[in-house]
mmCIF file of C-alpha atoms in Angstrom:
data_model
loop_
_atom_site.group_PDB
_atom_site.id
_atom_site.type_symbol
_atom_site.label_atom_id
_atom_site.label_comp_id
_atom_site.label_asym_id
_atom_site.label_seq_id
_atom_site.Cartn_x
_atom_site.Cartn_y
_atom_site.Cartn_z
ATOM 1 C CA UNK A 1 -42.012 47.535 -16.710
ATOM 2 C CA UNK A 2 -38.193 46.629 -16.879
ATOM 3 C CA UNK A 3 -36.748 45.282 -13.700
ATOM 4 C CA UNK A 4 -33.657 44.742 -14.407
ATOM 5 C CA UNK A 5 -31.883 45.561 -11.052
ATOM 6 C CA UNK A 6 -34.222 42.856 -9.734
ATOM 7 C CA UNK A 7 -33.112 40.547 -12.506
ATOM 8 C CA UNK A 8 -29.594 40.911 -11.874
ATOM 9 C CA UNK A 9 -29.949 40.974 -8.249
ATOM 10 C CA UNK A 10 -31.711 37.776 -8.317
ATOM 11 C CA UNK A 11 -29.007 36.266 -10.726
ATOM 12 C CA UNK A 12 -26.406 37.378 -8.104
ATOM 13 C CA UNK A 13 -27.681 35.771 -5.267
ATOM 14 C CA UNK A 14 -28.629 32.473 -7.334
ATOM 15 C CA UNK A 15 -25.041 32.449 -8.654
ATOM 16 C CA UNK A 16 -23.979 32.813 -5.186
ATOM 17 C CA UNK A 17 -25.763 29.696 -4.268
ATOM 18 C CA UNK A 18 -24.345 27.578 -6.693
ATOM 19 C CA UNK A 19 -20.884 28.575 -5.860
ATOM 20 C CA UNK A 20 -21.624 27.481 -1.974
ATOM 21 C CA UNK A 21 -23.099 24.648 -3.280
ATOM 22 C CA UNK A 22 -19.909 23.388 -5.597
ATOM 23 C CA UNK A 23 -17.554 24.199 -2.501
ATOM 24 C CA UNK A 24 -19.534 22.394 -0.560
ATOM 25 C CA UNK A 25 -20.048 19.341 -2.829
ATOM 26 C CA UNK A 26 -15.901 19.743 -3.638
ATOM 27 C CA UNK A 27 -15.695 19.886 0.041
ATOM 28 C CA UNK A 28 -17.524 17.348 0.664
ATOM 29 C CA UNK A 29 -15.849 14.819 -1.930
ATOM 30 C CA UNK A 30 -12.033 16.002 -0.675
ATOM 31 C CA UNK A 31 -13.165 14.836 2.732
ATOM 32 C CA UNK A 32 -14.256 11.277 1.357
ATOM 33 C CA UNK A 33 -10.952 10.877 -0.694
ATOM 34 C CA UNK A 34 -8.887 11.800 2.367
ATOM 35 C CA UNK A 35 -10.668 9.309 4.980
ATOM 36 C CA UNK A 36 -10.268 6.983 2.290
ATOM 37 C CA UNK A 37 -6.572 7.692 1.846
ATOM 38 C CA UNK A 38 -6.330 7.807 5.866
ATOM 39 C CA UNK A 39 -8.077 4.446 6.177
ATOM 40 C CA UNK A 40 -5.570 2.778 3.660
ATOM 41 C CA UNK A 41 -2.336 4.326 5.343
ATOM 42 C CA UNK A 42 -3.477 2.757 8.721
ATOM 43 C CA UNK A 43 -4.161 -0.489 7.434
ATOM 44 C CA UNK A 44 -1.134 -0.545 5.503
ATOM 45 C CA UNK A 45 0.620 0.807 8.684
ATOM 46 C CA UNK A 46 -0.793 -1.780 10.889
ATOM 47 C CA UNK A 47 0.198 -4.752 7.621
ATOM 48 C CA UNK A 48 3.199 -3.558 7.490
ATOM 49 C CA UNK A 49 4.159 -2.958 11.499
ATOM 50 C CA UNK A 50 2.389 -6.993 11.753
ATOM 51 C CA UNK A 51 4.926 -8.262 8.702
ATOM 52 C CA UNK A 52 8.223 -6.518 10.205
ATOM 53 C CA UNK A 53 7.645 -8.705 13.696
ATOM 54 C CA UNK A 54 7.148 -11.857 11.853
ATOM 55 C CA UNK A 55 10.302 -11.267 10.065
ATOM 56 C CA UNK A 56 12.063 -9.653 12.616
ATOM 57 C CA UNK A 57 11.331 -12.947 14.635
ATOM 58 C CA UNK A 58 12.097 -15.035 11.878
ATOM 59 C CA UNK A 59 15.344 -13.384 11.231
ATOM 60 C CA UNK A 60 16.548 -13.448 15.110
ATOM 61 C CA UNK A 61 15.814 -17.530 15.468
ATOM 62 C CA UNK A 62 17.753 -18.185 12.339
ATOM 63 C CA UNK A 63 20.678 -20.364 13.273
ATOM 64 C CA UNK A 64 23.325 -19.470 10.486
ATOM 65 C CA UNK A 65 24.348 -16.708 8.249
ATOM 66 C CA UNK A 66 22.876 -18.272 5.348
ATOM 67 C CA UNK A 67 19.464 -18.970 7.154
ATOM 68 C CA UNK A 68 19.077 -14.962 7.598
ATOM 69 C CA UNK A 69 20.193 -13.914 4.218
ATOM 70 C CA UNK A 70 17.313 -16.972 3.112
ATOM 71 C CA UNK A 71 14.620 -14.921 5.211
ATOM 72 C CA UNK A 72 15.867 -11.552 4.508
ATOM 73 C CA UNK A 73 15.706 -12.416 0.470
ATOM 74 C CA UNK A 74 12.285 -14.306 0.691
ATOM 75 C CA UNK A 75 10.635 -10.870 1.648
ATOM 76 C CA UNK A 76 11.790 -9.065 -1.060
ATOM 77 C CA UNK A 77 8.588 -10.438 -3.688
ATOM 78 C CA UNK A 78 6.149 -10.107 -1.259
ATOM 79 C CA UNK A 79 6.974 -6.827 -0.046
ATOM 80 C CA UNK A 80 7.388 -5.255 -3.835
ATOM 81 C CA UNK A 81 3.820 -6.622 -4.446
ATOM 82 C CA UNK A 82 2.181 -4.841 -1.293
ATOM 83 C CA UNK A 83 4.180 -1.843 -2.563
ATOM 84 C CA UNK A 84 2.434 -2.178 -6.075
ATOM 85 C CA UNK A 85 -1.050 -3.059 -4.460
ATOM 86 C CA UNK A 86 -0.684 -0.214 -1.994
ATOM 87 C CA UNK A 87 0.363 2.096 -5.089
ATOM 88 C CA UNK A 88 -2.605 1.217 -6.935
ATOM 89 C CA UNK A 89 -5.153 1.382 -4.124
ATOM 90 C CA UNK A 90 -3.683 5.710 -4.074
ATOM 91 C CA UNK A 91 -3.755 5.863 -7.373
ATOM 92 C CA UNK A 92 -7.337 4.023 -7.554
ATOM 93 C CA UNK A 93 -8.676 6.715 -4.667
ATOM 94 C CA UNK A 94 -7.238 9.602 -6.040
ATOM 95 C CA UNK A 95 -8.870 8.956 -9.596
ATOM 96 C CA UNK A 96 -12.018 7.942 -8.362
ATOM 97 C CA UNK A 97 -12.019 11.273 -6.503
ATOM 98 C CA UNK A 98 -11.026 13.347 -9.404
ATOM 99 C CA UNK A 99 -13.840 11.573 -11.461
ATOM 100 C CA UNK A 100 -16.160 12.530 -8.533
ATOM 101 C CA UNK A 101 -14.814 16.297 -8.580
ATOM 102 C CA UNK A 102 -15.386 16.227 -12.148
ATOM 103 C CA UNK A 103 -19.125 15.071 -12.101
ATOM 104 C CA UNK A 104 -19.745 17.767 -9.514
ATOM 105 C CA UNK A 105 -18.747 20.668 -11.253
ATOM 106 C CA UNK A 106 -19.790 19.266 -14.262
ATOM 107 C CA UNK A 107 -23.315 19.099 -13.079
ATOM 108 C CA UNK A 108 -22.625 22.829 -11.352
ATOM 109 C CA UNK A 109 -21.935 24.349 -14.778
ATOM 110 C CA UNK A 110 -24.530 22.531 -15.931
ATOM 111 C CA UNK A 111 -27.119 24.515 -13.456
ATOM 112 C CA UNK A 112 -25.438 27.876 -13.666
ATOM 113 C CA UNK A 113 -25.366 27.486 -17.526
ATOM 114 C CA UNK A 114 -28.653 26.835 -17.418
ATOM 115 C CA UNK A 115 -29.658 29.863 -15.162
ATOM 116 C CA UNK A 116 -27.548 32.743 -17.426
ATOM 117 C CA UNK A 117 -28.910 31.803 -20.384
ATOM 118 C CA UNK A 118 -32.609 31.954 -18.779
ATOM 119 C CA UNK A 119 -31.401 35.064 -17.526
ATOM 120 C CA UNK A 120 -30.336 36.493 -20.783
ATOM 121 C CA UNK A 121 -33.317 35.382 -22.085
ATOM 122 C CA UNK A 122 -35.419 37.333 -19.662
ATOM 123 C CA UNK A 123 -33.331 40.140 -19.965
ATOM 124 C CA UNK A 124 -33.331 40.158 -24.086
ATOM 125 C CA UNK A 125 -37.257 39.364 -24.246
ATOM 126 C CA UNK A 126 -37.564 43.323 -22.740
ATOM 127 C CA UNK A 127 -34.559 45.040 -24.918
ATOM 128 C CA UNK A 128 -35.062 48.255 -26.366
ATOM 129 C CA UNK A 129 -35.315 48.113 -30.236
ATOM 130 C CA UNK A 130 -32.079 48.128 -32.277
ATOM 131 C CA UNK A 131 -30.140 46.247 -29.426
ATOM 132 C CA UNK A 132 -30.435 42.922 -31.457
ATOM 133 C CA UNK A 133 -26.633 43.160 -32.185
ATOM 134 C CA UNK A 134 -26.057 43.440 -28.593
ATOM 135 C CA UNK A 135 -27.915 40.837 -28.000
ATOM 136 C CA UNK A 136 -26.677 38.614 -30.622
ATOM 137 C CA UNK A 137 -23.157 39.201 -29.348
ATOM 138 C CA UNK A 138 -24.053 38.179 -25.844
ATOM 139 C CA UNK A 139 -25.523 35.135 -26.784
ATOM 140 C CA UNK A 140 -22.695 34.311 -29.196
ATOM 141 C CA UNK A 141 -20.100 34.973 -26.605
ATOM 142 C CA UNK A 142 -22.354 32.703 -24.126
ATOM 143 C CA UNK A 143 -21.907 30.157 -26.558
ATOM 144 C CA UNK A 144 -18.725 30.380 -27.202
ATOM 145 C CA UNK A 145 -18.237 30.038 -23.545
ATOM 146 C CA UNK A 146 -19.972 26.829 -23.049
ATOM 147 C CA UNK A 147 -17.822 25.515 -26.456
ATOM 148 C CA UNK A 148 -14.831 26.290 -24.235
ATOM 149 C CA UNK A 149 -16.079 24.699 -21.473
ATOM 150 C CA UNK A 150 -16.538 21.555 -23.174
ATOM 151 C CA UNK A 151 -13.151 21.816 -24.764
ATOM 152 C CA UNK A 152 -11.421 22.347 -21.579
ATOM 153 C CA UNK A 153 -13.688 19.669 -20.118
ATOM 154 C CA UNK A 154 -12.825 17.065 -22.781
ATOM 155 C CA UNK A 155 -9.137 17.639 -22.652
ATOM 156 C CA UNK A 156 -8.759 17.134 -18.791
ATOM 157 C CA UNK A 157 -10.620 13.622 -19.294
ATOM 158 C CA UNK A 158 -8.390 13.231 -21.601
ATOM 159 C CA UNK A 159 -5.512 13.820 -19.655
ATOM 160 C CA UNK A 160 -6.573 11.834 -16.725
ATOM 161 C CA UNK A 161 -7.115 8.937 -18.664
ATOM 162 C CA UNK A 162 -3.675 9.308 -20.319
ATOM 163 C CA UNK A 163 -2.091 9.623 -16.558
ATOM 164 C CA UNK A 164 -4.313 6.571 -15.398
ATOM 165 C CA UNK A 165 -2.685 4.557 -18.279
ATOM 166 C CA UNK A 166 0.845 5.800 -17.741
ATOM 167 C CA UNK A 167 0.623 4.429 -14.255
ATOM 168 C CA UNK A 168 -1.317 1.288 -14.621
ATOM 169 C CA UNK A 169 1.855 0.800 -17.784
ATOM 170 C CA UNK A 170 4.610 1.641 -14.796
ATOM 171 C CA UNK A 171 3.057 -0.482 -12.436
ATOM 172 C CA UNK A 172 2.856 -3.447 -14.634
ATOM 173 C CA UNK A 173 6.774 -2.908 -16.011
ATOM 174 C CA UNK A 174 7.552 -3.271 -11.851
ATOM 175 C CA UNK A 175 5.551 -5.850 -11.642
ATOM 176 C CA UNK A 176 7.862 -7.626 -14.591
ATOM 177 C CA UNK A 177 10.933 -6.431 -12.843
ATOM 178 C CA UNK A 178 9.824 -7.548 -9.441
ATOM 179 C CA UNK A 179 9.463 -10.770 -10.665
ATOM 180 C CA UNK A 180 12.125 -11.531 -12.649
ATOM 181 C CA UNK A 181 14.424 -10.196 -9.310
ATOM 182 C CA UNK A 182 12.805 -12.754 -7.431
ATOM 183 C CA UNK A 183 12.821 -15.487 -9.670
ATOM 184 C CA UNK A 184 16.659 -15.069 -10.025
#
């Protein structure tokens, strides 16, 4: 007997189940990224609220015009380095979390892939004779698919590694400038 309704029904709800699941993982992994984010904006808050009442004290007891300009020019290195070291600790969260989303719904596609094709194959084992091109034609279009997949896949890695270098370049041509202002 053919039960295909029950095939396809049960293919439904399985799909279904993988979709909650991926939300929930993606979910679950935007959460972590954003406490992360939250935790480093506090701390940097708190650094940052901490360095302006040193200075600010500094800068009220200095006796002369060219005692304040001193302080006021001595902060300049060591706040464009906890500008860079705060801009790489983003940039640092914000790949690790795309690398995370990445293995998620890699591993996702992975499952569902794995579930259509068994499906197909269940579905193909009880075709009626002189479907084969049918058949052949799902399969190949299945395939073709997953060769997308991975295309699309491949390129994105690609492009976050380009972006990852672009900013780790930027960051170190500030860090040049940065220094050479302060060193003059």
């Amino acid at each position: 007997m053919f039960a295909f309704p029950e095939q396809f029904s049960n293919a439904t709800k399985a799909n279904l189940e993988s979709q909650f699941a991926l939300i929930s993982a993606l979910t679950s992994k935007t959460f972590e990224g954003v406490e992360k984010l939250v935790e480093l904006n506090i701390n940097t808050a708190k650094a940052a609220l901490e360095n302006s009442s040193a200075t600010a004290r500094q800068l009220l007891a200095a006796k002369d015009a060219q005692e304040f300009f001193s302080v006021s020019a001595s902060q300049a290195q060591p706040n464009a380095e906890k500008a860079l070291t705060y801009g790489r600790q983003v940039a640092s969260i914000a790949a690790d979390t795309g690398a995370e989303f990445s293995k998620v719904a890699e591993g996702q596609f992975a499952e569902v892939n794995r579930k259509v094709i068994s499906l197909v194959d269940e579905v193909t084992k009880n075709a009626p004779a002189g479907s084969e091109a049918y058949v052949s034609a799902l399969k190949t279009a299945i395939s073709n698919a997953n060769a997308g997949y991975e295309q699309f896949s491949k390129t994105t890695k690609q492009a976050r590694e380009a972006m990852e270098t672009n900013v780790t370049a930027a960051v170190s041509q500030f860090t040049q400038a940065a220094n050479k202002v302060a060193a003059a």
